[in-house]
Amino acid sequence: MDHLSTTFAALADPTRRAILARLADGEATVTELAEPFAMSLPAVSKHLKVLEHAGLITRTRTAQWRPCRLDAAPLKEVTGWLAEYRRFWEDSFDRMDDHLRELQNKRKNS
Amino acid sequence: MDHLSTTFAALADPTRRAILARLADGEATVTELAEPFAMSLPAVSKHLKVLEHAGLITRTRTAQWRPCRLDAAPLKEVTGWLAEYRRFWEDSFDRMDDHLRELQNKRKNS
DNA sequence: GCTATATTCAACCTGTAGGTTAATTAACCG
DNA sequence: CGGTTAATTAACCTACAGGTTGAATATAGC
C-alpha cells in the first residue's frame, strides 16, 4: 500500500484519532492510552501498531513501558495532498489573503 | 461511522484519489473515469458510491450518463482537523511566514 | 528466584472492502 | 419496436480490519 493510503487508512478510525489527540498533549504509555476506551489492551496495541506502521507515532523502550510519541510528519504530507484541492473550497484568493493577514496580525499582538 | 472516518476511509484508496484528481479537471462520466484503470466498470461504480457517500462527489443525471462532480467540502473538514496538529511539523512560525509571503508573491507575479 | 506489572503474540471470529462476472435497468436512436 | 450504449444490481469470492481471550515475554523489585 502506498504511503498516503496507509496514512489515510490509519486516520480512518476514531479510536486511532483519539489516541493521536491524546499524544498531542505529550508522551503516554500503552496502558495510559488504553484507559479511555472500552476495549482490551491487545486491541489498543494493534491500533498502535497501525499508527506506528503509518509513521504517525514512534515508540521507545523504558523498563517495561513502551511510551508512544506523536510524529506528525505524515500529516504534513496529507496537507500537501489537500493543498491541490484548496481552490475548491476557497471561493476566492482574497478571502485566503484575509485569513493570512489575520493570522499575522494575531502573532504581532501576542 | 462518523463523518471524518468516512472521509478518511474514502481517501485511503489510490483509485479513489485518482478519481478525485481527475474530477478536479472537471465533470466526467463513469466510463470516462473508469478508462485509466485496469478494473471492471462495476468496481469503479462501487468506488464512486463510496465517494458519493462520503460527500466527496455529487452526481447528476443526463440521458444515460451520470456525470460526477467534485465536492471538496469534506476536504475542508479534514484540513480543519489537521490544523490541530500543524504546530507539530511547523517548528517555527517564522518559517510559516516565509511560506505565506512566498505564496503572496507568486500571486502578485501572475 | 519469584511475583507483579506492562505489553505483545497467537489463535480465533465476524463483518466488510474491493474485486469479479452475469444479469438488469435506463435512455437514446434508427 | 429493436438494438446499442451507460451504468447499476446481484451474487459471489478472498483478504483483511478490528475485536476477543488466553498464553507468552520482558522488566522491576523484593
PDB file of C-alpha atoms in Angstrom, chain B residues 17-88:
ATOM      1  CA  ARG B  17      -7.864   9.615  -5.013  1.00  0.00           C
ATOM      2  CA  ALA B  18      -7.059   9.314  -8.715  1.00  0.00           C
ATOM      3  CA  ILE B  19     -10.751   9.722  -9.484  1.00  0.00           C
ATOM      4  CA  LEU B  20     -10.848  12.877  -7.384  1.00  0.00           C
ATOM      5  CA  ALA B  21      -7.756  14.182  -9.150  1.00  0.00           C
ATOM      6  CA  ARG B  22      -9.426  13.577 -12.485  1.00  0.00           C
ATOM      7  CA  LEU B  23     -12.574  15.351 -11.312  1.00  0.00           C
ATOM      8  CA  ALA B  24     -10.502  18.347 -10.259  1.00  0.00           C
ATOM      9  CA  ASP B  25     -10.203  18.988 -14.003  1.00  0.00           C
ATOM     10  CA  GLY B  26     -13.966  18.950 -14.422  1.00  0.00           C
ATOM     11  CA  GLU B  27     -17.013  16.719 -14.625  1.00  0.00           C
ATOM     12  CA  ALA B  28     -16.732  13.225 -16.041  1.00  0.00           C
ATOM     13  CA  THR B  29     -18.947  10.224 -16.678  1.00  0.00           C
ATOM     14  CA  VAL B  30     -18.428   6.805 -15.108  1.00  0.00           C
ATOM     15  CA  THR B  31     -16.971   5.318 -18.278  1.00  0.00           C
ATOM     16  CA  GLU B  32     -14.580   8.229 -18.652  1.00  0.00           C
ATOM     17  CA  LEU B  33     -13.479   7.867 -15.049  1.00  0.00           C
ATOM     18  CA  ALA B  34     -13.042   4.122 -15.418  1.00  0.00           C
ATOM     19  CA  GLU B  35     -10.910   4.346 -18.542  1.00  0.00           C
ATOM     20  CA  PRO B  36      -7.460   4.705 -16.869  1.00  0.00           C
ATOM     21  CA  PHE B  37      -7.995   1.749 -14.529  1.00  0.00           C
ATOM     22  CA  ALA B  38      -7.447  -1.937 -15.099  1.00  0.00           C
ATOM     23  CA  MET B  39     -10.658  -2.905 -13.392  1.00  0.00           C
ATOM     24  CA  SER B  40     -14.252  -3.579 -14.286  1.00  0.00           C
ATOM     25  CA  LEU B  41     -16.908  -0.912 -14.533  1.00  0.00           C
ATOM     26  CA  PRO B  42     -18.857  -2.200 -11.523  1.00  0.00           C
ATOM     27  CA  ALA B  43     -15.706  -1.859  -9.444  1.00  0.00           C
ATOM     28  CA  VAL B  44     -15.402   1.795 -10.423  1.00  0.00           C
ATOM     29  CA  SER B  45     -19.106   2.211  -9.815  1.00  0.00           C
ATOM     30  CA  LYS B  46     -18.546   0.984  -6.257  1.00  0.00           C
ATOM     31  CA  HIS B  47     -15.703   3.417  -5.736  1.00  0.00           C
ATOM     32  CA  LEU B  48     -17.950   6.223  -6.904  1.00  0.00           C
ATOM     33  CA  LYS B  49     -20.606   5.136  -4.462  1.00  0.00           C
ATOM     34  CA  VAL B  50     -18.069   5.315  -1.653  1.00  0.00           C
ATOM     35  CA  LEU B  51     -17.006   8.797  -2.737  1.00  0.00           C
ATOM     36  CA  GLU B  52     -20.612   9.894  -3.047  1.00  0.00           C
ATOM     37  CA  HIS B  53     -21.474   8.512   0.373  1.00  0.00           C
ATOM     38  CA  ALA B  54     -18.543  10.449   1.795  1.00  0.00           C
ATOM     39  CA  GLY B  55     -19.889  13.590   0.134  1.00  0.00           C
ATOM     40  CA  LEU B  56     -16.766  13.967  -1.983  1.00  0.00           C
ATOM     41  CA  ILE B  57     -18.666  13.835  -5.266  1.00  0.00           C
ATOM     42  CA  THR B  58     -22.163  14.667  -6.415  1.00  0.00           C
ATOM     43  CA  ARG B  59     -23.903  13.103  -9.375  1.00  0.00           C
ATOM     44  CA  THR B  60     -26.484  14.366 -11.792  1.00  0.00           C
ATOM     45  CA  ARG B  61     -28.396  12.581 -14.496  1.00  0.00           C
ATOM     46  CA  THR B  62     -28.163  13.498 -18.153  1.00  0.00           C
ATOM     47  CA  ALA B  63     -29.730  10.980 -20.518  1.00  0.00           C
ATOM     48  CA  GLN B  64     -27.995   7.647 -19.849  1.00  0.00           C
ATOM     49  CA  TRP B  65     -24.957   9.314 -18.316  1.00  0.00           C
ATOM     50  CA  ARG B  66     -24.348  10.060 -14.629  1.00  0.00           C
ATOM     51  CA  PRO B  67     -21.709  12.773 -14.679  1.00  0.00           C
ATOM     52  CA  CYS B  68     -19.745  13.145 -11.445  1.00  0.00           C
ATOM     53  CA  ARG B  69     -18.587  16.404  -9.980  1.00  0.00           C
ATOM     54  CA  LEU B  70     -16.048  17.005  -7.238  1.00  0.00           C
ATOM     55  CA  ASP B  71     -17.331  18.341  -3.915  1.00  0.00           C
ATOM     56  CA  ALA B  72     -14.439  19.353  -1.709  1.00  0.00           C
ATOM     57  CA  ALA B  73     -16.435  20.265   1.381  1.00  0.00           C
ATOM     58  CA  PRO B  74     -15.294  17.153   3.294  1.00  0.00           C
ATOM     59  CA  LEU B  75     -11.703  18.020   2.438  1.00  0.00           C
ATOM     60  CA  LYS B  76     -12.177  21.348   4.112  1.00  0.00           C
ATOM     61  CA  GLU B  77     -13.288  19.466   7.181  1.00  0.00           C
ATOM     62  CA  VAL B  78     -10.129  17.379   7.005  1.00  0.00           C
ATOM     63  CA  THR B  79      -7.916  20.455   6.908  1.00  0.00           C
ATOM     64  CA  GLY B  80      -9.799  21.690   9.948  1.00  0.00           C
ATOM     65  CA  TRP B  81      -8.897  18.516  11.758  1.00  0.00           C
ATOM     66  CA  LEU B  82      -5.286  18.708  10.586  1.00  0.00           C
ATOM     67  CA  ALA B  83      -4.940  22.285  11.780  1.00  0.00           C
ATOM     68  CA  GLU B  84      -4.842  20.989  15.359  1.00  0.00           C
ATOM     69  CA  TYR B  85      -1.573  19.246  14.555  1.00  0.00           C
ATOM     70  CA  ARG B  86       0.065  21.900  12.430  1.00  0.00           C
ATOM     71  CA  ARG B  87       2.260  23.047  15.294  1.00  0.00           C
ATOM     72  CA  PHE B  88       3.931  19.633  15.323  1.00  0.00           C
TER      73      PHE B  88
END
